[in-house]
Amino acid sequence: MSGLLMIFILIINIALAVYGFYYFQNGYPAIFVLMAIFIIPGLFIVNPNESSVLILFGEYKGTVKHNGFFWVLPFYVRRKISLRARNIDSATIKVNDKLANPIKIGVVLVWRVSDTFKASFDVDDYVHFVDIQTDAAIRKIAGEYAYDNFDDEESEITLRSGGKEIDHRLEESLRERLDIAGIEVMEARINYLAYSEEIAQAMLKRQQATAIIAARHKIVEGAVQMVKMAIDQLSVNGVVELDDERKAAMVSNLMVVLVSDKDASPIVNSGSIY
């Protein structure tokens, strides 16, 4: 019922009790006092984005989700449950990825209660339940994918490069786990990902080596094109006619100059090339 209506009735009861004690001076006004005492414990307020679960003698009777001032029989047990969105920045945990490499991973989860009955009665502590299931979901996702595709070149999706697809998979896993507690998963994403300390240096060197190899491959590819272009231009313009042996020497010299990671120090030949 409306709490304001019961406040009005409460004031009337108090006024009648005072009037009765003053004018009649007998025990009858005590009835109005008892009614006032009966009314007061049933008053309660529901704030915006909050709810109040009502239980009468161990039986669930409903949930008040509308904000306002209300009154119920004082025999009702009321449990307040927040419906606001909550944010979890999970602690970084150490797990093994698909290739058994130890990694450290952490996630950010945004969630809220959508079913107050499940949150109240299907789990013992829904907040603690969210924490435990988030940890379990992280370990499951980490075990399904490799950190990177160094050891698994056929893998198209990895924890490091999966991006939205990995986050979507994490959200689906959490929704399945938290549905029993009436929890709505609004967003979940990986916010920390790194190799564990014991292999971090080795993996860093491996990444650096891979980057160097890729850069060298690009340099060699460009150098071959440049050498070919130089020989072709010399032949087309008739600058000089080179036999196979001199072409091989020229290719060797140009490749050394172009591929080297240091500046070349050429020696000018003042005589004949033959």
CSV table of C-alpha atoms in Angstrom, one decimal:
chain,number,residue,atom,x,y,z
A,1,MET,CA,0.0,0.0,0.0
A,2,SER,CA,1.0,3.6,-0.3
A,3,GLY,CA,3.2,4.7,2.5
A,4,LEU,CA,1.7,8.2,2.5
A,5,LEU,CA,-1.8,6.9,3.2
A,6,MET,CA,-0.5,4.9,6.1
A,7,ILE,CA,1.3,7.9,7.5
A,8,PHE,CA,-2.0,9.8,7.4
A,9,ILE,CA,-3.7,6.9,9.3
A,10,LEU,CA,-0.8,6.8,11.7
A,11,ILE,CA,-1.2,10.5,12.5
A,12,ILE,CA,-4.9,10.0,13.1
A,13,ASN,CA,-4.2,7.1,15.4
A,14,ILE,CA,-1.7,9.2,17.4
A,15,ALA,CA,-4.1,12.1,17.6
A,16,LEU,CA,-7.0,9.9,18.8
A,17,ALA,CA,-4.7,8.3,21.4
A,18,VAL,CA,-3.6,11.6,22.8
A,19,TYR,CA,-7.2,12.9,22.8
A,20,GLY,CA,-8.5,9.7,24.5
A,21,PHE,CA,-5.9,9.7,27.2
A,22,TYR,CA,-6.5,13.4,27.9
A,23,TYR,CA,-10.3,13.4,28.0
A,24,PHE,CA,-11.3,9.9,29.0
A,25,GLN,CA,-8.3,8.8,31.1
A,26,ASN,CA,-9.0,5.1,30.7
A,27,GLY,CA,-7.4,2.2,28.8
A,28,TYR,CA,-9.4,2.4,25.6
A,29,PRO,CA,-7.0,4.9,23.8
A,30,ALA,CA,-4.2,2.2,24.1
A,31,ILE,CA,-5.9,0.6,21.1
A,32,PHE,CA,-4.8,3.5,18.9
A,33,VAL,CA,-1.3,3.3,20.3
A,34,LEU,CA,-1.1,-0.4,19.5
A,35,MET,CA,-2.3,0.4,15.9
A,36,ALA,CA,0.4,3.0,15.5
A,37,ILE,CA,3.0,0.6,16.7
A,38,PHE,CA,1.7,-1.9,14.2
A,39,ILE,CA,1.8,0.5,11.3
A,40,ILE,CA,5.4,1.9,11.9
A,41,PRO,CA,7.5,-1.2,11.2
A,42,GLY,CA,5.7,-1.8,7.8
A,43,LEU,CA,6.8,1.5,6.3
A,44,PHE,CA,9.8,1.3,3.8
A,45,ILE,CA,11.3,3.3,0.9
A,46,VAL,CA,12.5,1.9,-2.4
A,47,ASN,CA,15.1,4.2,-4.0
A,48,PRO,CA,15.6,4.5,-7.8
A,49,ASN,CA,17.2,1.3,-9.3
A,50,GLU,CA,16.7,-0.6,-6.1
A,51,SER,CA,14.2,-3.3,-5.2
A,52,SER,CA,12.7,-4.9,-2.1
A,53,VAL,CA,12.1,-8.7,-2.0
A,54,LEU,CA,9.1,-9.6,0.1
A,55,ILE,CA,8.9,-12.8,2.1
A,56,LEU,CA,6.0,-13.8,4.3
A,57,PHE,CA,6.6,-16.7,6.7
A,58,GLY,CA,9.2,-18.3,4.4
A,59,GLU,CA,7.2,-17.8,1.2
A,60,TYR,CA,8.2,-15.5,-1.6
A,61,LYS,CA,5.4,-13.0,-2.3
A,62,GLY,CA,6.9,-10.6,-4.8
A,63,THR,CA,9.4,-7.8,-5.4
A,64,VAL,CA,8.8,-4.1,-5.3
A,65,LYS,CA,10.8,-2.5,-8.1
A,66,HIS,CA,9.0,0.9,-8.4
A,67,ASN,CA,10.7,3.6,-6.4
A,68,GLY,CA,8.6,5.3,-3.8
A,69,PHE,CA,7.2,5.1,-0.2
A,70,PHE,CA,5.3,1.9,0.6
A,71,TRP,CA,3.7,0.0,3.5
A,72,VAL,CA,3.3,-3.8,4.0
A,73,LEU,CA,2.3,-5.9,6.9
A,74,PRO,CA,5.1,-5.9,9.4
A,75,PHE,CA,5.2,-9.7,9.2
A,76,TYR,CA,6.8,-9.4,5.8
A,77,VAL,CA,10.6,-9.9,5.7
A,78,ARG,CA,12.1,-7.3,3.3
A,79,ARG,CA,15.4,-7.8,1.5
A,80,LYS,CA,16.9,-4.9,-0.5
A,81,ILE,CA,18.6,-5.7,-3.7
A,82,SER,CA,20.3,-3.1,-5.9
A,83,LEU,CA,19.4,-3.1,-9.6
A,84,ARG,CA,22.2,-0.7,-10.5
A,85,ALA,CA,25.0,-1.7,-12.9
A,86,ARG,CA,28.1,-2.9,-11.1
A,87,ASN,CA,31.7,-3.0,-12.3
A,88,ILE,CA,34.3,-5.6,-11.5
A,89,ASP,CA,38.0,-5.1,-12.3
A,90,SER,CA,39.2,-8.7,-11.7
A,91,ALA,CA,42.5,-9.4,-10.1
A,92,THR,CA,45.2,-10.5,-12.5
A,93,ILE,CA,45.5,-14.3,-12.4
A,94,LYS,CA,48.1,-16.7,-13.7
A,95,VAL,CA,46.7,-19.4,-16.0
A,96,ASN,CA,48.0,-21.6,-18.9
A,97,ASP,CA,46.9,-20.9,-22.4
A,98,LYS,CA,46.1,-23.5,-25.1
A,99,LEU,CA,49.8,-24.3,-25.6
A,100,ALA,CA,50.4,-24.6,-21.8
A,101,ASN,CA,52.3,-21.3,-21.7
A,102,PRO,CA,51.9,-19.5,-18.4
A,103,ILE,CA,50.2,-16.1,-18.9
A,104,LYS,CA,48.7,-13.4,-16.7
A,105,ILE,CA,45.2,-12.2,-17.6
A,106,GLY,CA,42.5,-10.0,-16.1
A,107,VAL,CA,39.1,-8.8,-17.2
A,108,VAL,CA,36.6,-6.0,-16.7
A,109,LEU,CA,32.9,-7.1,-16.1
A,110,VAL,CA,29.8,-4.9,-16.0
A,111,TRP,CA,26.8,-6.7,-14.6
A,112,ARG,CA,23.5,-6.1,-12.8
A,113,VAL,CA,20.7,-8.1,-11.2
A,114,SER,CA,17.8,-8.8,-13.6
A,115,ASP,CA,15.9,-11.5,-11.7
A,116,THR,CA,15.6,-10.8,-8.0
A,117,PHE,CA,14.1,-14.2,-7.2
A,118,LYS,CA,17.1,-16.1,-8.6
A,119,ALA,CA,19.5,-13.7,-7.0
A,120,SER,CA,17.8,-14.1,-3.6
A,121,PHE,CA,17.0,-17.8,-3.5
A,122,ASP,CA,18.9,-19.8,-6.2
A,123,VAL,CA,22.4,-18.9,-4.8
A,124,ASP,CA,23.7,-18.2,-1.4
A,125,ASP,CA,25.5,-14.9,-2.1
A,126,TYR,CA,25.1,-13.6,-5.6
A,127,VAL,CA,27.9,-11.1,-5.4
A,128,HIS,CA,30.4,-13.8,-4.3
A,129,PHE,CA,28.9,-16.1,-7.0
A,130,VAL,CA,29.8,-13.5,-9.7
A,131,ASP,CA,33.4,-13.2,-8.5
A,132,ILE,CA,33.9,-17.0,-8.5
A,133,GLN,CA,32.3,-17.6,-11.9
A,134,THR,CA,34.2,-14.7,-13.5
A,135,ASP,CA,37.5,-16.3,-12.4
A,136,ALA,CA,36.3,-19.7,-13.8
A,137,ALA,CA,35.3,-18.1,-17.1
A,138,ILE,CA,38.7,-16.5,-17.5
A,139,ARG,CA,40.5,-19.8,-16.9
A,140,LYS,CA,38.2,-21.5,-19.4
A,141,ILE,CA,38.7,-18.9,-22.2
A,142,ALA,CA,42.5,-18.8,-21.6
A,143,GLY,CA,42.7,-22.6,-22.0
A,144,GLU,CA,40.8,-22.6,-25.3
A,145,TYR,CA,43.1,-20.1,-27.1
A,146,ALA,CA,46.8,-19.5,-27.5
A,147,TYR,CA,48.4,-16.3,-26.4
A,148,ASP,CA,49.8,-15.8,-29.8
A,149,ASN,CA,50.3,-17.9,-32.9
A,150,PHE,CA,54.1,-18.4,-32.7
A,151,ASP,CA,53.7,-22.1,-31.9
A,152,ASP,CA,50.3,-22.5,-33.6
A,153,GLU,CA,50.6,-20.8,-37.0
A,154,GLU,CA,47.3,-22.3,-38.2
A,155,SER,CA,45.4,-20.5,-35.4
A,156,GLU,CA,43.5,-17.5,-36.7
A,157,ILE,CA,42.2,-16.4,-33.3
A,158,THR,CA,44.5,-15.8,-30.4
A,159,LEU,CA,44.1,-14.1,-27.0
A,160,ARG,CA,46.3,-11.2,-28.1
A,161,SER,CA,44.8,-10.6,-31.6
A,162,GLY,CA,41.2,-12.0,-31.1
A,163,GLY,CA,39.8,-8.6,-29.9
A,164,LYS,CA,36.1,-8.4,-30.1
A,165,GLU,CA,35.6,-12.1,-30.9
A,166,ILE,CA,37.4,-13.2,-27.7
A,167,ASP,CA,35.4,-10.6,-25.7
A,168,HIS,CA,32.2,-11.9,-27.2
A,169,ARG,CA,33.1,-15.5,-26.3
A,170,LEU,CA,33.9,-14.4,-22.8
A,171,GLU,CA,30.5,-12.6,-22.5
A,172,GLU,CA,28.7,-15.7,-23.7
A,173,SER,CA,30.5,-17.9,-21.3
A,174,LEU,CA,29.7,-15.6,-18.4
A,175,ARG,CA,26.0,-15.3,-19.4
A,176,GLU,CA,25.7,-19.1,-19.3
A,177,ARG,CA,27.3,-19.3,-15.9
A,178,LEU,CA,25.5,-16.3,-14.2
A,179,ASP,CA,22.0,-17.0,-15.5
A,180,ILE,CA,21.4,-19.3,-12.6
A,181,ALA,CA,21.8,-16.3,-10.3
A,182,GLY,CA,19.6,-13.9,-12.3
A,183,ILE,CA,22.6,-11.8,-13.4
A,184,GLU,CA,22.6,-9.9,-16.6
A,185,VAL,CA,26.1,-9.5,-18.2
A,186,MET,CA,26.2,-6.1,-19.8
A,187,GLU,CA,29.9,-6.1,-21.0
A,188,ALA,CA,33.0,-8.2,-20.5
A,189,ARG,CA,36.4,-7.7,-22.0
A,190,ILE,CA,40.0,-8.5,-21.4
A,191,ASN,CA,41.9,-5.5,-19.9
A,192,TYR,CA,45.2,-7.2,-19.1
A,193,LEU,CA,47.2,-9.8,-20.9
A,194,ALA,CA,50.9,-10.7,-20.6
A,195,TYR,CA,53.2,-13.6,-20.4
A,196,SER,CA,54.1,-14.7,-16.9
A,197,GLU,CA,57.5,-13.5,-15.5
A,198,GLU,CA,59.3,-16.8,-15.9
A,199,ILE,CA,58.9,-16.9,-19.7
A,200,ALA,CA,58.4,-13.2,-20.4
A,201,GLN,CA,62.1,-12.5,-21.4
A,202,ALA,CA,62.3,-15.6,-23.6
A,203,MET,CA,59.0,-14.7,-25.4
A,204,LEU,CA,60.2,-11.1,-25.8
A,205,LYS,CA,63.4,-12.3,-27.5
A,206,ARG,CA,61.3,-14.5,-29.7
A,207,GLN,CA,59.0,-11.6,-30.7
A,208,GLN,CA,62.0,-9.5,-31.5
A,209,ALA,CA,63.5,-12.2,-33.6
A,210,THR,CA,60.3,-12.7,-35.5
A,211,ALA,CA,60.1,-8.9,-36.1
A,212,ILE,CA,63.7,-8.9,-37.3
A,213,ILE,CA,63.2,-11.8,-39.7
A,214,ALA,CA,60.1,-10.2,-41.1
A,215,ALA,CA,62.0,-6.9,-41.6
A,216,ARG,CA,64.9,-8.7,-43.3
A,217,HIS,CA,62.6,-10.6,-45.6
A,218,LYS,CA,61.1,-7.2,-46.7
A,219,ILE,CA,64.6,-5.7,-47.1
A,220,VAL,CA,65.9,-8.7,-49.2
A,221,GLU,CA,62.7,-8.6,-51.4
A,222,GLY,CA,63.2,-4.9,-52.1
A,223,ALA,CA,67.0,-5.3,-52.7
A,224,VAL,CA,66.4,-8.0,-55.3
A,225,GLN,CA,64.0,-5.8,-57.1
A,226,MET,CA,66.4,-2.8,-57.0
A,227,VAL,CA,69.4,-5.0,-58.3
A,228,LYS,CA,67.2,-6.3,-61.1
A,229,MET,CA,66.1,-2.8,-62.1
A,230,ALA,CA,69.7,-1.6,-62.1
A,231,ILE,CA,71.0,-4.4,-64.3
A,232,ASP,CA,68.0,-4.0,-66.7
A,233,GLN,CA,68.5,-0.2,-66.9
A,234,LEU,CA,72.2,-0.6,-67.7
A,235,SER,CA,71.4,-3.1,-70.5
A,236,VAL,CA,68.5,-1.1,-72.0
A,237,ASN,CA,70.4,2.2,-72.0
A,238,GLY,CA,73.6,0.5,-73.3
A,239,VAL,CA,75.7,2.0,-70.6
A,240,VAL,CA,77.9,-1.0,-70.3
A,241,GLU,CA,77.9,-4.6,-71.4
A,242,LEU,CA,78.6,-7.1,-68.6
A,243,ASP,CA,79.2,-10.8,-68.9
A,244,ASP,CA,77.7,-13.2,-66.5
A,245,GLU,CA,80.7,-13.2,-64.2
A,246,ARG,CA,80.7,-9.4,-63.9
A,247,LYS,CA,76.9,-9.4,-63.4
A,248,ALA,CA,77.3,-11.8,-60.6
A,249,ALA,CA,80.0,-9.6,-59.0
A,250,MET,CA,77.8,-6.6,-59.4
A,251,VAL,CA,74.8,-8.4,-57.9
A,252,SER,CA,76.9,-9.5,-55.0
A,253,ASN,CA,78.2,-6.0,-54.3
A,254,LEU,CA,74.8,-4.4,-54.6
A,255,MET,CA,73.2,-6.9,-52.3
A,256,VAL,CA,75.8,-6.4,-49.7
A,257,VAL,CA,75.3,-2.6,-49.8
A,258,LEU,CA,71.5,-2.8,-49.8
A,259,VAL,CA,71.0,-5.5,-47.3
A,260,SER,CA,73.6,-4.5,-44.8
A,261,ASP,CA,72.4,-2.9,-41.6
A,262,LYS,CA,75.4,-0.5,-41.6
A,263,ASP,CA,76.5,2.1,-44.0
A,264,ALA,CA,78.8,0.8,-46.7
A,265,SER,CA,82.3,2.2,-47.2
A,266,PRO,CA,82.9,1.7,-51.0
A,267,ILE,CA,86.4,1.6,-52.6
A,268,VAL,CA,86.6,3.4,-55.9
A,269,ASN,CA,88.5,1.4,-58.6
A,270,SER,CA,90.5,3.9,-60.6
A,271,GLY,CA,91.7,1.3,-63.2
A,272,SER,CA,89.9,-0.9,-65.6
A,273,ILE,CA,87.2,-3.2,-64.3
A,274,TYR,CA,89.0,-5.9,-66.3
